[in-house]
Structure formats: structure tokens, C-alpha cells
Amino acid sequence: MASRQFATFEVDGQLFGVEVHTVQEVLSYNEYTPVPLAPPAVGGLFNLRGQVIAAVDLRVQLGLARQALQGPVMNVILRGDGEPVSLLVDKIGEVVDLDDETFEPPPDTLSGPTRELVVGTFKLDGRLMLALDVNQAVDTYRATI
């Protein structure tokens, strides 16, 4: 039986996950530089060991209120097609092994911006994990068109 590992995190109480191979690292950071005229989902930029990383606010991508960037904020740094990009999330979860047989398409009740970002679901112990499409999640122009 084939399985995949997912790094999990929460936004607004909902559990999300991305495949572990897409994650560079997870960290807490508290100094972001605003980016004038950037799409609303761009939370800012930060310096990670000499590399400038763009932080995308997943709350905005999901159609929720912007995250306050005061104090430490949790980041899931993803390896994109080009440069690493960070997703700003509310809470970091754990790495879970999930069987491909338990994967289900997004439920019909899922609507709005969330529907565009989710590729499917996995049922965990008493919770539903929404599997994110990493490319859609970091596409800050998607929400502005």
C-alpha cells in the first residue's frame, strides 16, 4: 500500500497539509519588510540566512482576514519552481504518514477560495486534513484577478 508524508499546520482552526518533499523548513520569524504595491496576500519579505524569502499569507489566500505580523509568526517554507516561498500559518502541526487509499477528492461543500487551493482530503483521527496545491497556495496573483 502506497503512502505519503504530509507536514500539517492550521489556519483558522482548519487542518491543512502539504507533502513533505515540498517543504524546505518550518520556523518562527518576527521581522517582515512590507512590499509596497504587492498583491494583498504578500505578507512581506524576510531574510533567511542571506536569502530573501517572500511570505504569502495563507489566511488571505483562503479569503480570511490578514494575519497580524506582530511578534513571532509561523512559516512553512516551501521549495517552489524557482525561489523558496513561505506560507504564513497560524499553528504548526506534525508530520503524518497517510495511505493513498484514504485520499478523497475535495468535498462538494468546500467552496470559495479554499476550493481552488485544495486537491483533496484525508480523514485523520476525528479531523479532516485538507491537502493543499502548493503552486496555487503561493500564487499571489490568483486572488487578485
C-alpha atoms as one frame of an Amber mdcrd trajectory, in Angstrom:
protein
   0.000   0.000   0.000   1.498   3.343  -1.086   1.717   6.150   1.417   2.855
   9.762   1.521   4.123  12.021   4.273   2.442  15.359   4.899   3.587  18.297
   7.006   0.490  19.643   8.737  -0.478  23.084  10.003  -3.574  25.048  10.968
  -5.178  28.202   9.652  -8.308  29.495  11.389  -8.740  26.151  13.167  -8.717
  24.111   9.926  -6.044  21.451   9.425  -4.060  21.638   6.177  -1.161  19.634
   4.839   1.478  19.705   2.121   3.644  16.832   1.004   6.878  16.768   2.988
   9.081  16.785  -0.114   7.792  20.307  -0.916   8.881  21.687   2.488  12.325
  23.223   2.954  11.857  24.062   6.635   9.447  25.319   9.277  10.292  28.253
  11.512   9.020  31.149  13.548  10.043  34.626  12.424   9.113  38.124  13.552
  10.709  40.765  11.292   8.973  41.255   7.945   9.580  44.033   5.447   6.404
  45.322   3.769   6.265  45.245  -0.034   4.534  48.365  -1.425   2.078  47.713
  -4.282   2.312  43.924  -3.797  -0.811  41.749  -4.028  -2.751  41.632  -0.722
  -1.630  38.055   0.004   2.044  39.059   0.197   2.683  39.438   3.909   6.185
  40.789   3.414   9.783  39.742   2.904  12.312  38.394   5.373  15.972  37.473
   5.351  16.751  33.823   5.970  20.500  33.275   6.247  21.197  35.774   3.466
  18.318  34.707   1.216  15.292  36.985   0.772  12.069  34.999   1.189   8.592
  36.200   0.215   5.949  35.402   2.827   2.470  34.599   1.483  -0.351  34.974
   3.991  -2.385  31.780   3.641  -5.248  33.426   5.521  -5.653  35.962   2.690
  -5.355  33.211   0.071  -8.251  31.435   1.830 -10.409  34.571   1.847  -9.886
  35.282   5.565  -8.665  38.396   7.385  -4.963  39.173   7.048  -2.628  37.887
   9.768  -1.174  40.494  12.117   2.593  40.359  11.680   3.341  41.383  15.250
   5.631  39.095  17.148   6.668  35.635  16.005   4.669  34.186  13.113   4.850
  30.565  11.952   6.283  29.957   8.472   6.219  26.867   6.295   8.966  27.463
   3.738   8.216  25.640   0.515  10.516  24.718  -2.322   8.804  26.211  -5.346
   9.667  26.010  -9.013  12.191  28.780  -8.513  12.894  30.507  -5.212  11.656
  29.284  -1.826   8.407  30.878  -0.667   6.971  30.963   2.841   3.365  30.328
   3.807   2.309  32.235   6.926   0.170  29.907   9.043  -1.428  30.053  12.494
  -0.001  26.880  14.029   2.433  24.150  13.018   1.270  20.549  13.328   3.180
  17.343  12.836   4.383  15.120  10.015   1.915  12.325   9.290   2.106   9.206
   7.111  -1.075   8.808   5.088  -2.149   5.929   2.847  -3.046   6.878  -0.711
  -6.152   4.686  -0.382  -7.601   7.114   2.179  -7.263  10.114  -0.181 -10.602
  11.599  -1.234 -11.463  14.454  -3.617 -12.443  17.783  -2.055 -15.970  17.647
  -0.615 -18.753  19.337  -2.597 -19.432  21.548   0.418 -15.994  23.164   0.079
 -16.406  26.442  -1.788 -14.803  29.802  -2.482 -11.054  30.377  -2.485 -10.434
  27.299  -0.347 -11.834  25.036  -3.090  -9.236  26.363  -5.561  -6.348  25.609
  -3.189  -7.314  22.100  -2.069  -6.518  18.994  -4.130  -8.138  16.532  -1.747
  -8.725  15.386   1.793  -7.576  12.751   4.270  -9.565  11.671   7.315  -7.403
  11.681  10.422  -8.384  10.842  13.999 -11.517  12.941  14.363 -10.299  15.604
  11.889 -10.269  16.271   8.201  -6.950  17.339   6.678  -7.169  19.407   3.519
  -4.256  18.705   1.161  -3.059  21.954  -0.433  -1.972  22.512  -4.005   1.373
  24.182  -3.235   1.552  26.080  -6.532  -1.939  27.532  -6.092  -1.294  28.389
  -2.443   1.732  30.566  -3.263   0.224  32.138  -6.416  -0.465  35.642  -5.104
  -1.888  36.831  -8.425  -4.605  34.178  -8.390  -6.612  36.085  -5.782  -6.284
  39.473  -7.475  -7.645  38.562 -10.907
